[in-house]
Amino acid sequence: QQQVKQSPQSLIVQKGGIPIINCAYENTAFDYFPWYQQFPGKGPALLIAIRPDVSEKKEGRFTISFNKSAKQFSLHIMDSQPGDSATYFCAASGSRLTFGEGTQLTVNP
Amino acid sequence: NAGVTQTPKFRILKIGQSMTLQCTQDMNHNYMYWYRQDPGMGLKLIYYSVGAGITDKGEVPNGYNVSRSTTEDFPLRLELAAPSQTSVYFCASSRKVTPFFPNTGELFFGEGSRLTVL
């Protein structure tokens, strides 16, 4: 069964901190790894995505690190802000897009 | 540009009742999806469609039905509602990126429909 495991379930940091959210997958056929951001009362929206032929991708303050041999990838948020408080989902695409369980991030002022 | 629109936003059902969640998109996307979101469980795929007239089951299809008569609309039907169907339902769409399925394009989500079955 295709699975994506995400941790931690919740995370609290101070403004300016660097929260890190981790995901692990099992299926080596996965070839696309997006992260989605969801604010309360809204649907998820694509934040950043990576393919397994690169080890890192940066977009603004958001960075994905990808370790193909370990089958793990993570999201780093540099200089986090209260406006980054949201739920973050990792996902992996094989025969279908499989989502992780989600991480509720709170950035305190 | 409205994107993906879901109705209703909130609904309370009694056990055994039926209802339809409506979803429409104005981006001319081929692919459409229904997910349910439960706390700590992520997003689970219920049904998806790769085009008008074509639908298929996802991970958790039991108790649901869908149809896709047009490119724009993808309603989700709940028959004989049960408390286990209490959830937040999201409709999403994406354009056709590759000739094949799976499609790995960006998903555009609606704002969700919160359903409670009592």
mmCIF file with all atom_site columns, C-alpha atoms in Angstrom:
data_model
loop_
_atom_site.group_PDB
_atom_site.id
_atom_site.type_symbol
_atom_site.label_atom_id
_atom_site.label_alt_id
_atom_site.label_comp_id
_atom_site.label_asym_id
_atom_site.label_entity_id
_atom_site.label_seq_id
_atom_site.pdbx_PDB_ins_code
_atom_site.Cartn_x
_atom_site.Cartn_y
_atom_site.Cartn_z
_atom_site.occupancy
_atom_site.B_iso_or_equiv
_atom_site.pdbx_formal_charge
_atom_site.auth_seq_id
_atom_site.auth_comp_id
_atom_site.auth_asym_id
_atom_site.auth_atom_id
_atom_site.pdbx_PDB_model_num
ATOM 1   C CA . GLN A 1 1   ? 0.000   0.000  0.000   1.00 0.00 ? 1   GLN A CA 1
ATOM 2   C CA . GLN A 1 2   ? 1.298   3.412  -0.903  1.00 0.00 ? 2   GLN A CA 1
ATOM 3   C CA . GLN A 1 3   ? 1.932   5.462  2.227   1.00 0.00 ? 3   GLN A CA 1
ATOM 4   C CA . VAL A 1 4   ? 3.457   8.755  3.206   1.00 0.00 ? 4   VAL A CA 1
ATOM 5   C CA . LYS A 1 5   ? 4.318   9.282  6.859   1.00 0.00 ? 5   LYS A CA 1
ATOM 6   C CA . GLN A 1 6   ? 4.550   12.846 8.153   1.00 0.00 ? 6   GLN A CA 1
ATOM 7   C CA . SER A 1 7   ? 5.890   14.219 11.435  1.00 0.00 ? 7   SER A CA 1
ATOM 8   C CA . PRO A 1 8   ? 5.431   15.984 13.730  1.00 0.00 ? 8   PRO A CA 1
ATOM 9   C CA . GLN A 1 9   ? 1.662   16.210 14.025  1.00 0.00 ? 9   GLN A CA 1
ATOM 10  C CA . SER A 1 10  ? 1.955   19.693 15.509  1.00 0.00 ? 10  SER A CA 1
ATOM 11  C CA . LEU A 1 11  ? 4.739   22.220 15.885  1.00 0.00 ? 11  LEU A CA 1
ATOM 12  C CA . ILE A 1 12  ? 5.057   25.516 17.731  1.00 0.00 ? 12  ILE A CA 1
ATOM 13  C CA . VAL A 1 13  ? 7.903   27.953 17.063  1.00 0.00 ? 13  VAL A CA 1
ATOM 14  C CA . GLN A 1 14  ? 8.692   31.562 17.788  1.00 0.00 ? 14  GLN A CA 1
ATOM 15  C CA . LYS A 1 15  ? 8.772   34.174 15.078  1.00 0.00 ? 15  LYS A CA 1
ATOM 16  C CA . GLY A 1 16  ? 12.070  33.933 13.217  1.00 0.00 ? 16  GLY A CA 1
ATOM 17  C CA . GLY A 1 17  ? 12.529  30.254 14.018  1.00 0.00 ? 17  GLY A CA 1
ATOM 18  C CA . ILE A 1 18  ? 13.037  27.529 11.423  1.00 0.00 ? 18  ILE A CA 1
ATOM 19  C CA . PRO A 1 19  ? 10.326  24.878 11.656  1.00 0.00 ? 19  PRO A CA 1
ATOM 20  C CA . ILE A 1 20  ? 11.138  21.591 9.952   1.00 0.00 ? 20  ILE A CA 1
ATOM 21  C CA . ILE A 1 21  ? 8.499   19.095 8.859   1.00 0.00 ? 21  ILE A CA 1
ATOM 22  C CA . ASN A 1 22  ? 9.543   15.619 7.821   1.00 0.00 ? 22  ASN A CA 1
ATOM 23  C CA . CYS A 1 23  ? 8.020   13.030 5.522   1.00 0.00 ? 23  CYS A CA 1
ATOM 24  C CA . ALA A 1 24  ? 8.974   9.476  4.643   1.00 0.00 ? 24  ALA A CA 1
ATOM 25  C CA . TYR A 1 25  ? 7.662   7.346  1.817   1.00 0.00 ? 25  TYR A CA 1
ATOM 26  C CA . GLU A 1 26  ? 7.855   3.685  0.884   1.00 0.00 ? 26  GLU A CA 1
ATOM 27  C CA . ASN A 1 27  ? 7.239   3.420  -2.826  1.00 0.00 ? 27  ASN A CA 1
ATOM 28  C CA . THR A 1 28  ? 10.358  4.056  -4.920  1.00 0.00 ? 28  THR A CA 1
ATOM 29  C CA . ALA A 1 29  ? 8.115   4.650  -7.957  1.00 0.00 ? 29  ALA A CA 1
ATOM 30  C CA . PHE A 1 30  ? 6.976   7.998  -6.566  1.00 0.00 ? 30  PHE A CA 1
ATOM 31  C CA . ASP A 1 31  ? 8.251   10.734 -8.850  1.00 0.00 ? 31  ASP A CA 1
ATOM 32  C CA . TYR A 1 32  ? 6.732   13.984 -7.619  1.00 0.00 ? 32  TYR A CA 1
ATOM 33  C CA . PHE A 1 33  ? 6.722   15.369 -4.073  1.00 0.00 ? 33  PHE A CA 1
ATOM 34  C CA . PRO A 1 34  ? 4.600   18.464 -3.435  1.00 0.00 ? 34  PRO A CA 1
ATOM 35  C CA . TRP A 1 35  ? 3.855   20.334 -0.233  1.00 0.00 ? 35  TRP A CA 1
ATOM 36  C CA . TYR A 1 36  ? 0.457   21.911 0.313   1.00 0.00 ? 36  TYR A CA 1
ATOM 37  C CA . GLN A 1 37  ? -0.423  24.681 2.758   1.00 0.00 ? 37  GLN A CA 1
ATOM 38  C CA . GLN A 1 38  ? -3.883  24.978 4.280   1.00 0.00 ? 38  GLN A CA 1
ATOM 39  C CA . PHE A 1 39  ? -5.271  27.896 6.266   1.00 0.00 ? 39  PHE A CA 1
ATOM 40  C CA . PRO A 1 40  ? -8.306  27.407 8.546   1.00 0.00 ? 40  PRO A CA 1
ATOM 41  C CA . GLY A 1 41  ? -11.547 27.253 6.601   1.00 0.00 ? 41  GLY A CA 1
ATOM 42  C CA . LYS A 1 42  ? -9.769  27.029 3.261   1.00 0.00 ? 42  LYS A CA 1
ATOM 43  C CA . GLY A 1 43  ? -8.728  24.291 0.903   1.00 0.00 ? 43  GLY A CA 1
ATOM 44  C CA . PRO A 1 44  ? -5.080  23.247 0.586   1.00 0.00 ? 44  PRO A CA 1
ATOM 45  C CA . ALA A 1 45  ? -2.956  25.147 -1.915  1.00 0.00 ? 45  ALA A CA 1
ATOM 46  C CA . LEU A 1 46  ? 0.288   24.089 -3.554  1.00 0.00 ? 46  LEU A CA 1
ATOM 47  C CA . LEU A 1 47  ? 3.292   25.644 -1.803  1.00 0.00 ? 47  LEU A CA 1
ATOM 48  C CA . ILE A 1 48  ? 6.337   24.037 -3.391  1.00 0.00 ? 48  ILE A CA 1
ATOM 49  C CA . ALA A 1 49  ? 7.205   20.752 -5.117  1.00 0.00 ? 49  ALA A CA 1
ATOM 50  C CA . ILE A 1 50  ? 10.277  18.729 -5.999  1.00 0.00 ? 50  ILE A CA 1
ATOM 51  C CA . ARG A 1 51  ? 11.178  15.838 -8.270  1.00 0.00 ? 51  ARG A CA 1
ATOM 52  C CA . PRO A 1 52  ? 13.643  13.125 -7.129  1.00 0.00 ? 52  PRO A CA 1
ATOM 53  C CA . ASP A 1 53  ? 16.425  14.142 -9.516  1.00 0.00 ? 53  ASP A CA 1
ATOM 54  C CA . VAL A 1 54  ? 17.329  17.118 -7.288  1.00 0.00 ? 54  VAL A CA 1
ATOM 55  C CA . SER A 1 55  ? 18.275  17.192 -3.600  1.00 0.00 ? 55  SER A CA 1
ATOM 56  C CA . GLU A 1 56  ? 17.014  20.656 -2.717  1.00 0.00 ? 56  GLU A CA 1
ATOM 57  C CA . LYS A 1 57  ? 14.607  23.292 -3.980  1.00 0.00 ? 57  LYS A CA 1
ATOM 58  C CA . LYS A 1 58  ? 14.094  26.801 -2.611  1.00 0.00 ? 58  LYS A CA 1
ATOM 59  C CA . GLU A 1 59  ? 11.226  29.181 -3.201  1.00 0.00 ? 59  GLU A CA 1
ATOM 60  C CA . GLY A 1 60  ? 11.476  32.297 -1.077  1.00 0.00 ? 60  GLY A CA 1
ATOM 61  C CA . ARG A 1 61  ? 11.615  31.256 2.580   1.00 0.00 ? 61  ARG A CA 1
ATOM 62  C CA . PHE A 1 62  ? 10.503  27.692 1.844   1.00 0.00 ? 62  PHE A CA 1
ATOM 63  C CA . THR A 1 63  ? 12.983  24.891 1.109   1.00 0.00 ? 63  THR A CA 1
ATOM 64  C CA . ILE A 1 64  ? 12.449  21.216 0.333   1.00 0.00 ? 64  ILE A CA 1
ATOM 65  C CA . SER A 1 65  ? 15.326  18.868 1.127   1.00 0.00 ? 65  SER A CA 1
ATOM 66  C CA . PHE A 1 66  ? 15.122  15.479 -0.570  1.00 0.00 ? 66  PHE A CA 1
ATOM 67  C CA . ASN A 1 67  ? 17.048  12.322 0.329   1.00 0.00 ? 67  ASN A CA 1
ATOM 68  C CA . LYS A 1 68  ? 16.298  9.689  -2.281  1.00 0.00 ? 68  LYS A CA 1
ATOM 69  C CA . SER A 1 69  ? 18.355  6.903  -0.678  1.00 0.00 ? 69  SER A CA 1
ATOM 70  C CA . ALA A 1 70  ? 16.610  7.354  2.668   1.00 0.00 ? 70  ALA A CA 1
ATOM 71  C CA . LYS A 1 71  ? 13.214  7.906  0.997   1.00 0.00 ? 71  LYS A CA 1
ATOM 72  C CA . GLN A 1 72  ? 12.702  11.036 3.041   1.00 0.00 ? 72  GLN A CA 1
ATOM 73  C CA . PHE A 1 73  ? 11.984  14.670 2.310   1.00 0.00 ? 73  PHE A CA 1
ATOM 74  C CA . SER A 1 74  ? 11.440  17.685 4.498   1.00 0.00 ? 74  SER A CA 1
ATOM 75  C CA . LEU A 1 75  ? 10.126  21.231 4.437   1.00 0.00 ? 75  LEU A CA 1
ATOM 76  C CA . HIS A 1 76  ? 12.102  24.041 6.080   1.00 0.00 ? 76  HIS A CA 1
ATOM 77  C CA . ILE A 1 77  ? 10.612  27.491 6.639   1.00 0.00 ? 77  ILE A CA 1
ATOM 78  C CA . MET A 1 78  ? 13.264  30.159 7.104   1.00 0.00 ? 78  MET A CA 1
ATOM 79  C CA . ASP A 1 79  ? 12.551  33.238 9.248   1.00 0.00 ? 79  ASP A CA 1
ATOM 80  C CA . SER A 1 80  ? 9.060   31.959 10.045  1.00 0.00 ? 80  SER A CA 1
ATOM 81  C CA . GLN A 1 81  ? 6.268   34.495 10.516  1.00 0.00 ? 81  GLN A CA 1
ATOM 82  C CA . PRO A 1 82  ? 2.901   34.353 12.314  1.00 0.00 ? 82  PRO A CA 1
ATOM 83  C CA . GLY A 1 83  ? 1.278   34.394 8.864   1.00 0.00 ? 83  GLY A CA 1
ATOM 84  C CA . ASP A 1 84  ? 2.912   30.995 8.183   1.00 0.00 ? 84  ASP A CA 1
ATOM 85  C CA . SER A 1 85  ? 0.669   29.441 10.827  1.00 0.00 ? 85  SER A CA 1
ATOM 86  C CA . ALA A 1 86  ? -1.251  26.803 8.923   1.00 0.00 ? 86  ALA A CA 1
ATOM 87  C CA . THR A 1 87  ? -1.505  23.078 8.337   1.00 0.00 ? 87  THR A CA 1
ATOM 88  C CA . TYR A 1 88  ? 1.116   21.659 5.993   1.00 0.00 ? 88  TYR A CA 1
ATOM 89  C CA . PHE A 1 89  ? 0.704   18.455 4.004   1.00 0.00 ? 89  PHE A CA 1
ATOM 90  C CA . CYS A 1 90  ? 3.411   16.577 2.203   1.00 0.00 ? 90  CYS A CA 1
ATOM 91  C CA . ALA A 1 91  ? 2.411   14.321 -0.650  1.00 0.00 ? 91  ALA A CA 1
ATOM 92  C CA . ALA A 1 92  ? 3.891   11.893 -3.122  1.00 0.00 ? 92  ALA A CA 1
ATOM 93  C CA . SER A 1 93  ? 2.690   10.932 -6.552  1.00 0.00 ? 93  SER A CA 1
ATOM 94  C CA . GLY A 1 94  ? 2.731   7.450  -7.972  1.00 0.00 ? 94  GLY A CA 1
ATOM 95  C CA . SER A 1 95  ? -0.463  5.875  -9.283  1.00 0.00 ? 95  SER A CA 1
ATOM 96  C CA . ARG A 1 96  ? -2.233  8.609  -7.342  1.00 0.00 ? 96  ARG A CA 1
ATOM 97  C CA . LEU A 1 97  ? -1.320  11.563 -5.167  1.00 0.00 ? 97  LEU A CA 1
ATOM 98  C CA . THR A 1 98  ? -0.976  10.280 -1.581  1.00 0.00 ? 98  THR A CA 1
ATOM 99  C CA . PHE A 1 99  ? -1.006  12.807 1.254   1.00 0.00 ? 99  PHE A CA 1
ATOM 100 C CA . GLY A 1 100 ? 0.712   12.698 4.611   1.00 0.00 ? 100 GLY A CA 1
ATOM 101 C CA . GLU A 1 101 ? -1.278  13.161 7.806   1.00 0.00 ? 101 GLU A CA 1
ATOM 102 C CA . GLY A 1 102 ? -0.578  16.879 8.093   1.00 0.00 ? 102 GLY A CA 1
ATOM 103 C CA . THR A 1 103 ? 1.354   19.123 10.500  1.00 0.00 ? 103 THR A CA 1
ATOM 104 C CA . GLN A 1 104 ? -0.325  21.985 12.294  1.00 0.00 ? 104 GLN A CA 1
ATOM 105 C CA . LEU A 1 105 ? 2.251   24.774 12.557  1.00 0.00 ? 105 LEU A CA 1
ATOM 106 C CA . THR A 1 106 ? 1.862   27.690 14.942  1.00 0.00 ? 106 THR A CA 1
ATOM 107 C CA . VAL A 1 107 ? 4.306   30.586 14.772  1.00 0.00 ? 107 VAL A CA 1
ATOM 108 C CA . ASN A 1 108 ? 4.073   32.780 17.852  1.00 0.00 ? 108 ASN A CA 1
ATOM 109 C CA . PRO A 1 109 ? 4.828   36.515 17.588  1.00 0.00 ? 109 PRO A CA 1
ATOM 110 C CA . ASN B 2 1   ? -11.976 33.702 -11.852 1.00 0.00 ? 1   ASN B CA 1
ATOM 111 C CA . ALA B 2 2   ? -13.873 31.517 -9.342  1.00 0.00 ? 2   ALA B CA 1
ATOM 112 C CA . GLY B 2 3   ? -11.682 28.390 -9.588  1.00 0.00 ? 3   GLY B CA 1
ATOM 113 C CA . VAL B 2 4   ? -13.287 25.423 -7.788  1.00 0.00 ? 4   VAL B CA 1
ATOM 114 C CA . THR B 2 5   ? -16.632 26.120 -6.131  1.00 0.00 ? 5   THR B CA 1
ATOM 115 C CA . GLN B 2 6   ? -18.273 23.775 -3.633  1.00 0.00 ? 6   GLN B CA 1
ATOM 116 C CA . THR B 2 7   ? -21.763 23.889 -2.187  1.00 0.00 ? 7   THR B CA 1
ATOM 117 C CA . PRO B 2 8   ? -23.018 23.691 0.481   1.00 0.00 ? 8   PRO B CA 1
ATOM 118 C CA . LYS B 2 9   ? -20.322 24.871 2.894   1.00 0.00 ? 9   LYS B CA 1
ATOM 119 C CA . PHE B 2 10  ? -22.030 23.296 5.893   1.00 0.00 ? 10  PHE B CA 1
ATOM 120 C CA . ARG B 2 11  ? -24.689 20.618 6.246   1.00 0.00 ? 11  ARG B CA 1
ATOM 121 C CA . ILE B 2 12  ? -26.123 18.493 9.013   1.00 0.00 ? 12  ILE B CA 1
ATOM 122 C CA . LEU B 2 13  ? -27.700 15.197 8.049   1.00 0.00 ? 13  LEU B CA 1
ATOM 123 C CA . LYS B 2 14  ? -29.578 12.586 9.969   1.00 0.00 ? 14  LYS B CA 1
ATOM 124 C CA . ILE B 2 15  ? -28.476 8.961  9.765   1.00 0.00 ? 15  ILE B CA 1
ATOM 125 C CA . GLY B 2 16  ? -29.940 7.357  6.657   1.00 0.00 ? 16  GLY B CA 1
ATOM 126 C CA . GLN B 2 17  ? -30.536 10.580 4.752   1.00 0.00 ? 17  GLN B CA 1
ATOM 127 C CA . SER B 2 18  ? -28.975 11.207 1.362   1.00 0.00 ? 18  SER B CA 1
ATOM 128 C CA . MET B 2 19  ? -27.497 14.311 -0.176  1.00 0.00 ? 19  MET B CA 1
ATOM 129 C CA . THR B 2 20  ? -25.323 15.591 -2.983  1.00 0.00 ? 20  THR B CA 1
ATOM 130 C CA . LEU B 2 21  ? -22.275 17.798 -2.596  1.00 0.00 ? 21  LEU B CA 1
ATOM 131 C CA . GLN B 2 22  ? -21.885 19.995 -5.632  1.00 0.00 ? 22  GLN B CA 1
ATOM 132 C CA . CYS B 2 23  ? -18.554 20.907 -7.238  1.00 0.00 ? 23  CYS B CA 1
ATOM 133 C CA . THR B 2 24  ? -17.908 23.011 -10.307 1.00 0.00 ? 24  THR B CA 1
ATOM 134 C CA . GLN B 2 25  ? -14.708 24.386 -11.809 1.00 0.00 ? 25  GLN B CA 1
ATOM 135 C CA . ASP B 2 26  ? -14.224 27.056 -14.437 1.00 0.00 ? 26  ASP B CA 1
ATOM 136 C CA . MET B 2 27  ? -10.610 26.315 -15.399 1.00 0.00 ? 27  MET B CA 1
ATOM 137 C CA . ASN B 2 28  ? -11.446 23.722 -18.083 1.00 0.00 ? 28  ASN B CA 1
ATOM 138 C CA . HIS B 2 29  ? -9.474  21.095 -16.164 1.00 0.00 ? 29  HIS B CA 1
ATOM 139 C CA . ASN B 2 30  ? -9.702  17.487 -17.284 1.00 0.00 ? 30  ASN B CA 1
ATOM 140 C CA . TYR B 2 31  ? -9.100  15.931 -13.879 1.00 0.00 ? 31  TYR B CA 1
ATOM 141 C CA . MET B 2 32  ? -11.372 16.276 -10.879 1.00 0.00 ? 32  MET B CA 1
ATOM 142 C CA . TYR B 2 33  ? -11.195 14.689 -7.435  1.00 0.00 ? 33  TYR B CA 1
ATOM 143 C CA . TRP B 2 34  ? -13.103 14.304 -4.208  1.00 0.00 ? 34  TRP B CA 1
ATOM 144 C CA . TYR B 2 35  ? -11.165 14.047 -0.936  1.00 0.00 ? 35  TYR B CA 1
ATOM 145 C CA . ARG B 2 36  ? -12.253 13.791 2.647   1.00 0.00 ? 36  ARG B CA 1
ATOM 146 C CA . GLN B 2 37  ? -10.231 15.289 5.481   1.00 0.00 ? 37  GLN B CA 1
ATOM 147 C CA . ASP B 2 38  ? -10.384 13.963 9.002   1.00 0.00 ? 38  ASP B CA 1
ATOM 148 C CA . PRO B 2 39  ? -8.239  15.248 11.907  1.00 0.00 ? 39  PRO B CA 1
ATOM 149 C CA . GLY B 2 40  ? -4.801  13.650 11.937  1.00 0.00 ? 40  GLY B CA 1
ATOM 150 C CA . MET B 2 41  ? -5.616  11.548 8.877   1.00 0.00 ? 41  MET B CA 1
ATOM 151 C CA . GLY B 2 42  ? -4.615  13.775 6.007   1.00 0.00 ? 42  GLY B CA 1
ATOM 152 C CA . LEU B 2 43  ? -6.589  13.808 2.787   1.00 0.00 ? 43  LEU B CA 1
ATOM 153 C CA . LYS B 2 44  ? -8.091  10.573 1.527   1.00 0.00 ? 44  LYS B CA 1
ATOM 154 C CA . LEU B 2 45  ? -9.159  10.217 -2.095  1.00 0.00 ? 45  LEU B CA 1
ATOM 155 C CA . ILE B 2 46  ? -12.780 9.127  -2.498  1.00 0.00 ? 46  ILE B CA 1
ATOM 156 C CA . TYR B 2 47  ? -13.325 9.253  -6.264  1.00 0.00 ? 47  TYR B CA 1
ATOM 157 C CA . TYR B 2 48  ? -11.661 10.882 -9.228  1.00 0.00 ? 48  TYR B CA 1
ATOM 158 C CA . SER B 2 49  ? -12.410 11.567 -12.872 1.00 0.00 ? 49  SER B CA 1
ATOM 159 C CA . VAL B 2 50  ? -10.055 11.984 -15.813 1.00 0.00 ? 50  VAL B CA 1
ATOM 160 C CA . GLY B 2 51  ? -12.708 13.522 -18.043 1.00 0.00 ? 51  GLY B CA 1
ATOM 161 C CA . ALA B 2 52  ? -16.414 13.778 -18.765 1.00 0.00 ? 52  ALA B CA 1
ATOM 162 C CA . GLY B 2 53  ? -18.062 10.370 -18.585 1.00 0.00 ? 53  GLY B CA 1
ATOM 163 C CA . ILE B 2 54  ? -15.116 8.692  -16.830 1.00 0.00 ? 54  ILE B CA 1
ATOM 164 C CA . THR B 2 55  ? -14.909 8.100  -13.085 1.00 0.00 ? 55  THR B CA 1
ATOM 165 C CA . ASP B 2 56  ? -12.969 5.736  -10.853 1.00 0.00 ? 56  ASP B CA 1
ATOM 166 C CA . LYS B 2 57  ? -12.671 4.789  -7.200  1.00 0.00 ? 57  LYS B CA 1
ATOM 167 C CA . GLY B 2 58  ? -10.027 6.146  -4.888  1.00 0.00 ? 58  GLY B CA 1
ATOM 168 C CA . GLU B 2 59  ? -8.936  4.891  -1.458  1.00 0.00 ? 59  GLU B CA 1
ATOM 169 C CA . VAL B 2 60  ? -12.235 5.259  0.417   1.00 0.00 ? 60  VAL B CA 1
ATOM 170 C CA . PRO B 2 61  ? -15.179 5.025  -2.034  1.00 0.00 ? 61  PRO B CA 1
ATOM 171 C CA . ASN B 2 62  ? -17.650 3.035  0.077   1.00 0.00 ? 62  ASN B CA 1
ATOM 172 C CA . GLY B 2 63  ? -20.880 4.915  0.749   1.00 0.00 ? 63  GLY B CA 1
ATOM 173 C CA . TYR B 2 64  ? -20.326 7.438  -2.048  1.00 0.00 ? 64  TYR B CA 1
ATOM 174 C CA . ASN B 2 65  ? -21.120 7.811  -5.730  1.00 0.00 ? 65  ASN B CA 1
ATOM 175 C CA . VAL B 2 66  ? -20.077 10.303 -8.371  1.00 0.00 ? 66  VAL B CA 1
ATOM 176 C CA . SER B 2 67  ? -20.913 11.280 -11.910 1.00 0.00 ? 67  SER B CA 1
ATOM 177 C CA . ARG B 2 68  ? -19.161 13.470 -14.480 1.00 0.00 ? 68  ARG B CA 1
ATOM 178 C CA . SER B 2 69  ? -21.551 14.500 -17.227 1.00 0.00 ? 69  SER B CA 1
ATOM 179 C CA . THR B 2 70  ? -19.679 17.714 -18.078 1.00 0.00 ? 70  THR B CA 1
ATOM 180 C CA . THR B 2 71  ? -16.092 18.940 -17.808 1.00 0.00 ? 71  THR B CA 1
ATOM 181 C CA . GLU B 2 72  ? -17.141 21.552 -15.241 1.00 0.00 ? 72  GLU B CA 1
ATOM 182 C CA . ASP B 2 73  ? -19.212 19.548 -12.742 1.00 0.00 ? 73  ASP B CA 1
ATOM 183 C CA . PHE B 2 74  ? -18.356 16.637 -10.459 1.00 0.00 ? 74  PHE B CA 1
ATOM 184 C CA . PRO B 2 75  ? -21.063 16.035 -7.822  1.00 0.00 ? 75  PRO B CA 1
ATOM 185 C CA . LEU B 2 76  ? -20.536 13.636 -4.920  1.00 0.00 ? 76  LEU B CA 1
ATOM 186 C CA . ARG B 2 77  ? -23.568 11.667 -3.764  1.00 0.00 ? 77  ARG B CA 1
ATOM 187 C CA . LEU B 2 78  ? -23.889 10.286 -0.226  1.00 0.00 ? 78  LEU B CA 1
ATOM 188 C CA . GLU B 2 79  ? -26.466 7.536  0.061   1.00 0.00 ? 79  GLU B CA 1
ATOM 189 C CA . LEU B 2 80  ? -27.750 6.437  3.472   1.00 0.00 ? 80  LEU B CA 1
ATOM 190 C CA . ALA B 2 81  ? -25.543 8.770  5.496   1.00 0.00 ? 81  ALA B CA 1
ATOM 191 C CA . ALA B 2 82  ? -23.671 7.272  8.464   1.00 0.00 ? 82  ALA B CA 1
ATOM 192 C CA . PRO B 2 83  ? -21.812 8.967  11.363  1.00 0.00 ? 83  PRO B CA 1
ATOM 193 C CA . SER B 2 84  ? -18.525 7.708  9.843   1.00 0.00 ? 84  SER B CA 1
ATOM 194 C CA . GLN B 2 85  ? -19.140 10.097 6.942   1.00 0.00 ? 85  GLN B CA 1
ATOM 195 C CA . THR B 2 86  ? -18.863 13.110 9.236   1.00 0.00 ? 86  THR B CA 1
ATOM 196 C CA . SER B 2 87  ? -15.936 14.929 7.687   1.00 0.00 ? 87  SER B CA 1
ATOM 197 C CA . VAL B 2 88  ? -14.784 17.883 5.635   1.00 0.00 ? 88  VAL B CA 1
ATOM 198 C CA . TYR B 2 89  ? -15.039 17.175 1.925   1.00 0.00 ? 89  TYR B CA 1
ATOM 199 C CA . PHE B 2 90  ? -12.829 18.840 -0.648  1.00 0.00 ? 90  PHE B CA 1
ATOM 200 C CA . CYS B 2 91  ? -13.251 18.886 -4.374  1.00 0.00 ? 91  CYS B CA 1
ATOM 201 C CA . ALA B 2 92  ? -10.172 19.551 -6.488  1.00 0.00 ? 92  ALA B CA 1
ATOM 202 C CA . SER B 2 93  ? -9.245  19.812 -10.124 1.00 0.00 ? 93  SER B CA 1
ATOM 203 C CA . SER B 2 94  ? -6.076  19.737 -12.191 1.00 0.00 ? 94  SER B CA 1
ATOM 204 C CA . ARG B 2 95  ? -5.152  20.116 -15.821 1.00 0.00 ? 95  ARG B CA 1
ATOM 205 C CA . LYS B 2 96  ? -3.823  17.263 -17.882 1.00 0.00 ? 96  LYS B CA 1
ATOM 206 C CA . VAL B 2 97  ? -0.044  17.394 -17.565 1.00 0.00 ? 97  VAL B CA 1
ATOM 207 C CA . THR B 2 98  ? 1.121   14.103 -19.012 1.00 0.00 ? 98  THR B CA 1
ATOM 208 C CA . PRO B 2 99  ? -0.338  11.717 -21.565 1.00 0.00 ? 99  PRO B CA 1
ATOM 209 C CA . PHE B 2 100 ? -0.677  9.171  -18.857 1.00 0.00 ? 100 PHE B CA 1
ATOM 210 C CA . PHE B 2 101 ? -2.489  8.753  -15.652 1.00 0.00 ? 101 PHE B CA 1
ATOM 211 C CA . PRO B 2 102 ? -1.125  9.406  -12.945 1.00 0.00 ? 102 PRO B CA 1
ATOM 212 C CA . ASN B 2 103 ? -1.384  13.097 -13.429 1.00 0.00 ? 103 ASN B CA 1
ATOM 213 C CA . THR B 2 104 ? 1.140   14.990 -11.355 1.00 0.00 ? 104 THR B CA 1
ATOM 214 C CA . GLY B 2 105 ? -0.089  18.485 -11.985 1.00 0.00 ? 105 GLY B CA 1
ATOM 215 C CA . GLU B 2 106 ? -0.991  21.022 -9.338  1.00 0.00 ? 106 GLU B CA 1
ATOM 216 C CA . LEU B 2 107 ? -4.321  20.395 -7.622  1.00 0.00 ? 107 LEU B CA 1
ATOM 217 C CA . PHE B 2 108 ? -6.651  23.355 -7.118  1.00 0.00 ? 108 PHE B CA 1
ATOM 218 C CA . PHE B 2 109 ? -8.973  22.837 -4.178  1.00 0.00 ? 109 PHE B CA 1
ATOM 219 C CA . GLY B 2 110 ? -12.330 24.278 -3.282  1.00 0.00 ? 110 GLY B CA 1
ATOM 220 C CA . GLU B 2 111 ? -12.952 25.688 0.189   1.00 0.00 ? 111 GLU B CA 1
ATOM 221 C CA . GLY B 2 112 ? -14.566 22.518 1.463   1.00 0.00 ? 112 GLY B CA 1
ATOM 222 C CA . SER B 2 113 ? -17.951 21.279 2.631   1.00 0.00 ? 113 SER B CA 1
ATOM 223 C CA . ARG B 2 114 ? -18.283 20.414 6.306   1.00 0.00 ? 114 ARG B CA 1
ATOM 224 C CA . LEU B 2 115 ? -20.736 17.560 6.778   1.00 0.00 ? 115 LEU B CA 1
ATOM 225 C CA . THR B 2 116 ? -22.029 16.290 10.106  1.00 0.00 ? 116 THR B CA 1
ATOM 226 C CA . VAL B 2 117 ? -24.122 13.125 10.337  1.00 0.00 ? 117 VAL B CA 1
ATOM 227 C CA . LEU B 2 118 ? -26.092 12.730 13.563  1.00 0.00 ? 118 LEU B CA 1
#
